[in-house]
Amino acid sequence: MRGQAQGLLNLERGSRRQSRLSVHLPAIVTTAEGTHQAVLLDLSLRGARFQGGSGHQLGQRAILQWHTYEALGTICWFEDAICGLAFDAALSIRDLLDTRNLDRAGPPGLKREAVRRMAAAFVSGGVQL
């Protein structure tokens, strides 16, 4: 696992101390103002970027939930409906790896359904090669 985890942490070197894992997963964000549906856009050991909800404020406390995971943190930036959340406690590398695998798998049947629709469009003349 060490090789996998080391590679994961070195995905995108930049000005950040830790690289972020790009994902696109359904999530729920809960603040004192309410609970909102969201999309988890990226994730690191110490934070996340998500889209969804409204009225977020700097310093606002929030709980981010995705799949069977959750993290408590503070909104550290926002622009339009996209927010950054700094976690109070670091995620485990195992949770990060498991989340990466969730994103790769996608929702059950999604890829099969997309292929079926593309094949139907091709057969009906809607798609040309």
mmCIF file with all atom_site columns, C-alpha atoms in Angstrom:
data_model
loop_
_atom_site.group_PDB
_atom_site.id
_atom_site.type_symbol
_atom_site.label_atom_id
_atom_site.label_alt_id
_atom_site.label_comp_id
_atom_site.label_asym_id
_atom_site.label_entity_id
_atom_site.label_seq_id
_atom_site.pdbx_PDB_ins_code
_atom_site.Cartn_x
_atom_site.Cartn_y
_atom_site.Cartn_z
_atom_site.occupancy
_atom_site.B_iso_or_equiv
_atom_site.pdbx_formal_charge
_atom_site.auth_seq_id
_atom_site.auth_comp_id
_atom_site.auth_asym_id
_atom_site.auth_atom_id
_atom_site.pdbx_PDB_model_num
ATOM 1   C CA . MET A 1 1   ? 0.000   0.000  0.000   1.00 0.00 ? 1   MET A CA 1
ATOM 2   C CA . ARG A 1 2   ? 2.884   2.365  0.661   1.00 0.00 ? 2   ARG A CA 1
ATOM 3   C CA . GLY A 1 3   ? 3.742   2.651  -3.057  1.00 0.00 ? 3   GLY A CA 1
ATOM 4   C CA . GLN A 1 4   ? 0.102   3.272  -3.948  1.00 0.00 ? 4   GLN A CA 1
ATOM 5   C CA . ALA A 1 5   ? -0.271  5.897  -1.239  1.00 0.00 ? 5   ALA A CA 1
ATOM 6   C CA . GLN A 1 6   ? 2.996   7.634  -2.118  1.00 0.00 ? 6   GLN A CA 1
ATOM 7   C CA . GLY A 1 7   ? 1.928   7.861  -5.761  1.00 0.00 ? 7   GLY A CA 1
ATOM 8   C CA . LEU A 1 8   ? -1.452  9.210  -4.719  1.00 0.00 ? 8   LEU A CA 1
ATOM 9   C CA . LEU A 1 9   ? 0.116   11.976 -2.673  1.00 0.00 ? 9   LEU A CA 1
ATOM 10  C CA . ASN A 1 10  ? 2.347   13.004 -5.574  1.00 0.00 ? 10  ASN A CA 1
ATOM 11  C CA . LEU A 1 11  ? -0.387  13.227 -8.224  1.00 0.00 ? 11  LEU A CA 1
ATOM 12  C CA . GLU A 1 12  ? -0.293  16.983 -8.750  1.00 0.00 ? 12  GLU A CA 1
ATOM 13  C CA . ARG A 1 13  ? 2.581   18.905 -7.247  1.00 0.00 ? 13  ARG A CA 1
ATOM 14  C CA . GLY A 1 14  ? 2.026   22.626 -7.010  1.00 0.00 ? 14  GLY A CA 1
ATOM 15  C CA . SER A 1 15  ? 1.842   25.251 -4.327  1.00 0.00 ? 15  SER A CA 1
ATOM 16  C CA . ARG A 1 16  ? -0.144  22.972 -2.011  1.00 0.00 ? 16  ARG A CA 1
ATOM 17  C CA . ARG A 1 17  ? 1.555   20.981 0.693   1.00 0.00 ? 17  ARG A CA 1
ATOM 18  C CA . GLN A 1 18  ? -0.640  18.022 -0.214  1.00 0.00 ? 18  GLN A CA 1
ATOM 19  C CA . SER A 1 19  ? -1.989  17.014 -3.584  1.00 0.00 ? 19  SER A CA 1
ATOM 20  C CA . ARG A 1 20  ? -5.689  16.708 -4.163  1.00 0.00 ? 20  ARG A CA 1
ATOM 21  C CA . LEU A 1 21  ? -7.497  13.723 -5.593  1.00 0.00 ? 21  LEU A CA 1
ATOM 22  C CA . SER A 1 22  ? -9.954  14.827 -8.298  1.00 0.00 ? 22  SER A CA 1
ATOM 23  C CA . VAL A 1 23  ? -13.314 13.094 -7.884  1.00 0.00 ? 23  VAL A CA 1
ATOM 24  C CA . HIS A 1 24  ? -16.931 13.689 -8.780  1.00 0.00 ? 24  HIS A CA 1
ATOM 25  C CA . LEU A 1 25  ? -19.048 12.102 -6.062  1.00 0.00 ? 25  LEU A CA 1
ATOM 26  C CA . PRO A 1 26  ? -22.401 12.904 -4.471  1.00 0.00 ? 26  PRO A CA 1
ATOM 27  C CA . ALA A 1 27  ? -22.063 14.442 -1.018  1.00 0.00 ? 27  ALA A CA 1
ATOM 28  C CA . ILE A 1 28  ? -24.032 16.128 1.738   1.00 0.00 ? 28  ILE A CA 1
ATOM 29  C CA . VAL A 1 29  ? -22.894 19.302 3.510   1.00 0.00 ? 29  VAL A CA 1
ATOM 30  C CA . THR A 1 30  ? -24.411 20.159 6.880   1.00 0.00 ? 30  THR A CA 1
ATOM 31  C CA . THR A 1 31  ? -23.972 23.528 8.578   1.00 0.00 ? 31  THR A CA 1
ATOM 32  C CA . ALA A 1 32  ? -25.861 25.325 11.349  1.00 0.00 ? 32  ALA A CA 1
ATOM 33  C CA . GLU A 1 33  ? -28.027 26.809 8.582   1.00 0.00 ? 33  GLU A CA 1
ATOM 34  C CA . GLY A 1 34  ? -29.105 23.458 7.151   1.00 0.00 ? 34  GLY A CA 1
ATOM 35  C CA . THR A 1 35  ? -28.253 20.430 5.050   1.00 0.00 ? 35  THR A CA 1
ATOM 36  C CA . HIS A 1 36  ? -27.565 20.627 1.309   1.00 0.00 ? 36  HIS A CA 1
ATOM 37  C CA . GLN A 1 37  ? -26.854 18.209 -1.519  1.00 0.00 ? 37  GLN A CA 1
ATOM 38  C CA . ALA A 1 38  ? -23.379 18.725 -2.971  1.00 0.00 ? 38  ALA A CA 1
ATOM 39  C CA . VAL A 1 39  ? -20.813 17.257 -5.325  1.00 0.00 ? 39  VAL A CA 1
ATOM 40  C CA . LEU A 1 40  ? -17.397 16.421 -3.928  1.00 0.00 ? 40  LEU A CA 1
ATOM 41  C CA . LEU A 1 41  ? -14.935 17.749 -6.524  1.00 0.00 ? 41  LEU A CA 1
ATOM 42  C CA . ASP A 1 42  ? -11.589 16.995 -4.934  1.00 0.00 ? 42  ASP A CA 1
ATOM 43  C CA . LEU A 1 43  ? -10.183 15.637 -1.734  1.00 0.00 ? 43  LEU A CA 1
ATOM 44  C CA . SER A 1 44  ? -6.897  15.600 0.177   1.00 0.00 ? 44  SER A CA 1
ATOM 45  C CA . LEU A 1 45  ? -5.869  14.366 3.588   1.00 0.00 ? 45  LEU A CA 1
ATOM 46  C CA . ARG A 1 46  ? -6.574  17.818 5.089   1.00 0.00 ? 46  ARG A CA 1
ATOM 47  C CA . GLY A 1 47  ? -9.430  19.252 3.027   1.00 0.00 ? 47  GLY A CA 1
ATOM 48  C CA . ALA A 1 48  ? -11.905 19.133 0.175   1.00 0.00 ? 48  ALA A CA 1
ATOM 49  C CA . ARG A 1 49  ? -13.502 21.208 -2.529  1.00 0.00 ? 49  ARG A CA 1
ATOM 50  C CA . PHE A 1 50  ? -17.220 20.803 -3.128  1.00 0.00 ? 50  PHE A CA 1
ATOM 51  C CA . GLN A 1 51  ? -19.994 22.401 -5.125  1.00 0.00 ? 51  GLN A CA 1
ATOM 52  C CA . GLY A 1 52  ? -23.478 22.928 -3.756  1.00 0.00 ? 52  GLY A CA 1
ATOM 53  C CA . GLY A 1 53  ? -25.514 24.738 -1.217  1.00 0.00 ? 53  GLY A CA 1
ATOM 54  C CA . SER A 1 54  ? -25.643 28.483 -0.773  1.00 0.00 ? 54  SER A CA 1
ATOM 55  C CA . GLY A 1 55  ? -24.928 31.138 1.794   1.00 0.00 ? 55  GLY A CA 1
ATOM 56  C CA . HIS A 1 56  ? -21.622 29.650 2.930   1.00 0.00 ? 56  HIS A CA 1
ATOM 57  C CA . GLN A 1 57  ? -19.410 31.997 4.931   1.00 0.00 ? 57  GLN A CA 1
ATOM 58  C CA . LEU A 1 58  ? -15.719 32.042 5.760   1.00 0.00 ? 58  LEU A CA 1
ATOM 59  C CA . GLY A 1 59  ? -15.121 30.346 9.086   1.00 0.00 ? 59  GLY A CA 1
ATOM 60  C CA . GLN A 1 60  ? -18.443 28.501 8.981   1.00 0.00 ? 60  GLN A CA 1
ATOM 61  C CA . ARG A 1 61  ? -18.331 25.018 10.506  1.00 0.00 ? 61  ARG A CA 1
ATOM 62  C CA . ALA A 1 62  ? -19.512 22.167 8.278   1.00 0.00 ? 62  ALA A CA 1
ATOM 63  C CA . ILE A 1 63  ? -19.738 18.408 8.102   1.00 0.00 ? 63  ILE A CA 1
ATOM 64  C CA . LEU A 1 64  ? -19.024 16.883 4.695   1.00 0.00 ? 64  LEU A CA 1
ATOM 65  C CA . GLN A 1 65  ? -20.426 13.392 4.086   1.00 0.00 ? 65  GLN A CA 1
ATOM 66  C CA . TRP A 1 66  ? -19.761 11.156 1.061   1.00 0.00 ? 66  TRP A CA 1
ATOM 67  C CA . HIS A 1 67  ? -20.421 7.433  0.691   1.00 0.00 ? 67  HIS A CA 1
ATOM 68  C CA . THR A 1 68  ? -19.773 6.102  4.238   1.00 0.00 ? 68  THR A CA 1
ATOM 69  C CA . TYR A 1 69  ? -17.247 8.811  5.166   1.00 0.00 ? 69  TYR A CA 1
ATOM 70  C CA . GLU A 1 70  ? -17.572 12.150 6.901   1.00 0.00 ? 70  GLU A CA 1
ATOM 71  C CA . ALA A 1 71  ? -15.269 14.971 7.901   1.00 0.00 ? 71  ALA A CA 1
ATOM 72  C CA . LEU A 1 72  ? -15.777 17.983 10.143  1.00 0.00 ? 72  LEU A CA 1
ATOM 73  C CA . GLY A 1 73  ? -14.121 21.224 9.162   1.00 0.00 ? 73  GLY A CA 1
ATOM 74  C CA . THR A 1 74  ? -14.252 24.941 8.459   1.00 0.00 ? 74  THR A CA 1
ATOM 75  C CA . ILE A 1 75  ? -15.152 26.721 5.218   1.00 0.00 ? 75  ILE A CA 1
ATOM 76  C CA . CYS A 1 76  ? -11.835 28.349 4.262   1.00 0.00 ? 76  CYS A CA 1
ATOM 77  C CA . TRP A 1 77  ? -12.838 29.881 0.905   1.00 0.00 ? 77  TRP A CA 1
ATOM 78  C CA . PHE A 1 78  ? -15.801 30.089 -1.450  1.00 0.00 ? 78  PHE A CA 1
ATOM 79  C CA . GLU A 1 79  ? -16.541 31.395 -4.905  1.00 0.00 ? 79  GLU A CA 1
ATOM 80  C CA . ASP A 1 80  ? -20.036 31.189 -6.331  1.00 0.00 ? 80  ASP A CA 1
ATOM 81  C CA . ALA A 1 81  ? -21.311 27.743 -5.292  1.00 0.00 ? 81  ALA A CA 1
ATOM 82  C CA . ILE A 1 82  ? -17.833 26.161 -4.914  1.00 0.00 ? 82  ILE A CA 1
ATOM 83  C CA . CYS A 1 83  ? -16.280 25.961 -1.449  1.00 0.00 ? 83  CYS A CA 1
ATOM 84  C CA . GLY A 1 84  ? -13.090 24.814 0.190   1.00 0.00 ? 84  GLY A CA 1
ATOM 85  C CA . LEU A 1 85  ? -13.321 22.956 3.496   1.00 0.00 ? 85  LEU A CA 1
ATOM 86  C CA . ALA A 1 86  ? -10.293 22.560 5.777   1.00 0.00 ? 86  ALA A CA 1
ATOM 87  C CA . PHE A 1 87  ? -10.684 19.426 7.899   1.00 0.00 ? 87  PHE A CA 1
ATOM 88  C CA . ASP A 1 88  ? -10.174 19.518 11.668  1.00 0.00 ? 88  ASP A CA 1
ATOM 89  C CA . ALA A 1 89  ? -8.475  16.100 11.574  1.00 0.00 ? 89  ALA A CA 1
ATOM 90  C CA . ALA A 1 90  ? -6.656  14.519 8.660   1.00 0.00 ? 90  ALA A CA 1
ATOM 91  C CA . LEU A 1 91  ? -8.299  11.712 6.725   1.00 0.00 ? 91  LEU A CA 1
ATOM 92  C CA . SER A 1 92  ? -6.520  8.399  6.702   1.00 0.00 ? 92  SER A CA 1
ATOM 93  C CA . ILE A 1 93  ? -4.662  7.391  3.561   1.00 0.00 ? 93  ILE A CA 1
ATOM 94  C CA . ARG A 1 94  ? -6.935  4.316  3.450   1.00 0.00 ? 94  ARG A CA 1
ATOM 95  C CA . ASP A 1 95  ? -10.045 6.566  3.281   1.00 0.00 ? 95  ASP A CA 1
ATOM 96  C CA . LEU A 1 96  ? -8.450  8.586  0.488   1.00 0.00 ? 96  LEU A CA 1
ATOM 97  C CA . LEU A 1 97  ? -7.566  5.438  -1.483  1.00 0.00 ? 97  LEU A CA 1
ATOM 98  C CA . ASP A 1 98  ? -11.046 4.008  -0.935  1.00 0.00 ? 98  ASP A CA 1
ATOM 99  C CA . THR A 1 99  ? -12.617 7.265  -2.166  1.00 0.00 ? 99  THR A CA 1
ATOM 100 C CA . ARG A 1 100 ? -10.417 7.128  -5.277  1.00 0.00 ? 100 ARG A CA 1
ATOM 101 C CA . ASN A 1 101 ? -11.740 3.635  -5.956  1.00 0.00 ? 101 ASN A CA 1
ATOM 102 C CA . LEU A 1 102 ? -15.352 4.798  -5.485  1.00 0.00 ? 102 LEU A CA 1
ATOM 103 C CA . ASP A 1 103 ? -14.876 7.463  -8.133  1.00 0.00 ? 103 ASP A CA 1
ATOM 104 C CA . ARG A 1 104 ? -13.317 4.968  -10.566 1.00 0.00 ? 104 ARG A CA 1
ATOM 105 C CA . ALA A 1 105 ? -16.183 2.536  -10.144 1.00 0.00 ? 105 ALA A CA 1
ATOM 106 C CA . GLY A 1 106 ? -18.889 5.145  -10.715 1.00 0.00 ? 106 GLY A CA 1
ATOM 107 C CA . PRO A 1 107 ? -22.535 4.421  -9.991  1.00 0.00 ? 107 PRO A CA 1
ATOM 108 C CA . PRO A 1 108 ? -23.520 0.807  -10.730 1.00 0.00 ? 108 PRO A CA 1
ATOM 109 C CA . GLY A 1 109 ? -24.742 0.353  -14.272 1.00 0.00 ? 109 GLY A CA 1
ATOM 110 C CA . LEU A 1 110 ? -23.832 3.886  -15.376 1.00 0.00 ? 110 LEU A CA 1
ATOM 111 C CA . LYS A 1 111 ? -21.183 2.853  -17.904 1.00 0.00 ? 111 LYS A CA 1
ATOM 112 C CA . ARG A 1 112 ? -23.286 -0.006 -19.223 1.00 0.00 ? 112 ARG A CA 1
ATOM 113 C CA . GLU A 1 113 ? -26.255 2.354  -19.690 1.00 0.00 ? 113 GLU A CA 1
ATOM 114 C CA . ALA A 1 114 ? -24.085 4.963  -21.474 1.00 0.00 ? 114 ALA A CA 1
ATOM 115 C CA . VAL A 1 115 ? -22.752 2.304  -23.874 1.00 0.00 ? 115 VAL A CA 1
ATOM 116 C CA . ARG A 1 116 ? -26.302 1.050  -24.513 1.00 0.00 ? 116 ARG A CA 1
ATOM 117 C CA . ARG A 1 117 ? -27.491 4.586  -25.374 1.00 0.00 ? 117 ARG A CA 1
ATOM 118 C CA . MET A 1 118 ? -24.512 5.215  -27.667 1.00 0.00 ? 118 MET A CA 1
ATOM 119 C CA . ALA A 1 119 ? -25.106 1.908  -29.457 1.00 0.00 ? 119 ALA A CA 1
ATOM 120 C CA . ALA A 1 120 ? -28.805 2.706  -29.902 1.00 0.00 ? 120 ALA A CA 1
ATOM 121 C CA . ALA A 1 121 ? -27.935 6.155  -31.298 1.00 0.00 ? 121 ALA A CA 1
ATOM 122 C CA . PHE A 1 122 ? -25.442 4.594  -33.711 1.00 0.00 ? 122 PHE A CA 1
ATOM 123 C CA . VAL A 1 123 ? -27.940 1.992  -34.939 1.00 0.00 ? 123 VAL A CA 1
ATOM 124 C CA . SER A 1 124 ? -30.627 4.658  -35.458 1.00 0.00 ? 124 SER A CA 1
ATOM 125 C CA . GLY A 1 125 ? -28.195 6.807  -37.466 1.00 0.00 ? 125 GLY A CA 1
ATOM 126 C CA . GLY A 1 126 ? -27.783 9.445  -34.780 1.00 0.00 ? 126 GLY A CA 1
ATOM 127 C CA . VAL A 1 127 ? -24.019 8.900  -34.466 1.00 0.00 ? 127 VAL A CA 1
ATOM 128 C CA . GLN A 1 128 ? -21.500 8.590  -37.265 1.00 0.00 ? 128 GLN A CA 1
ATOM 129 C CA . LEU A 1 129 ? -18.024 7.136  -36.957 1.00 0.00 ? 129 LEU A CA 1
#
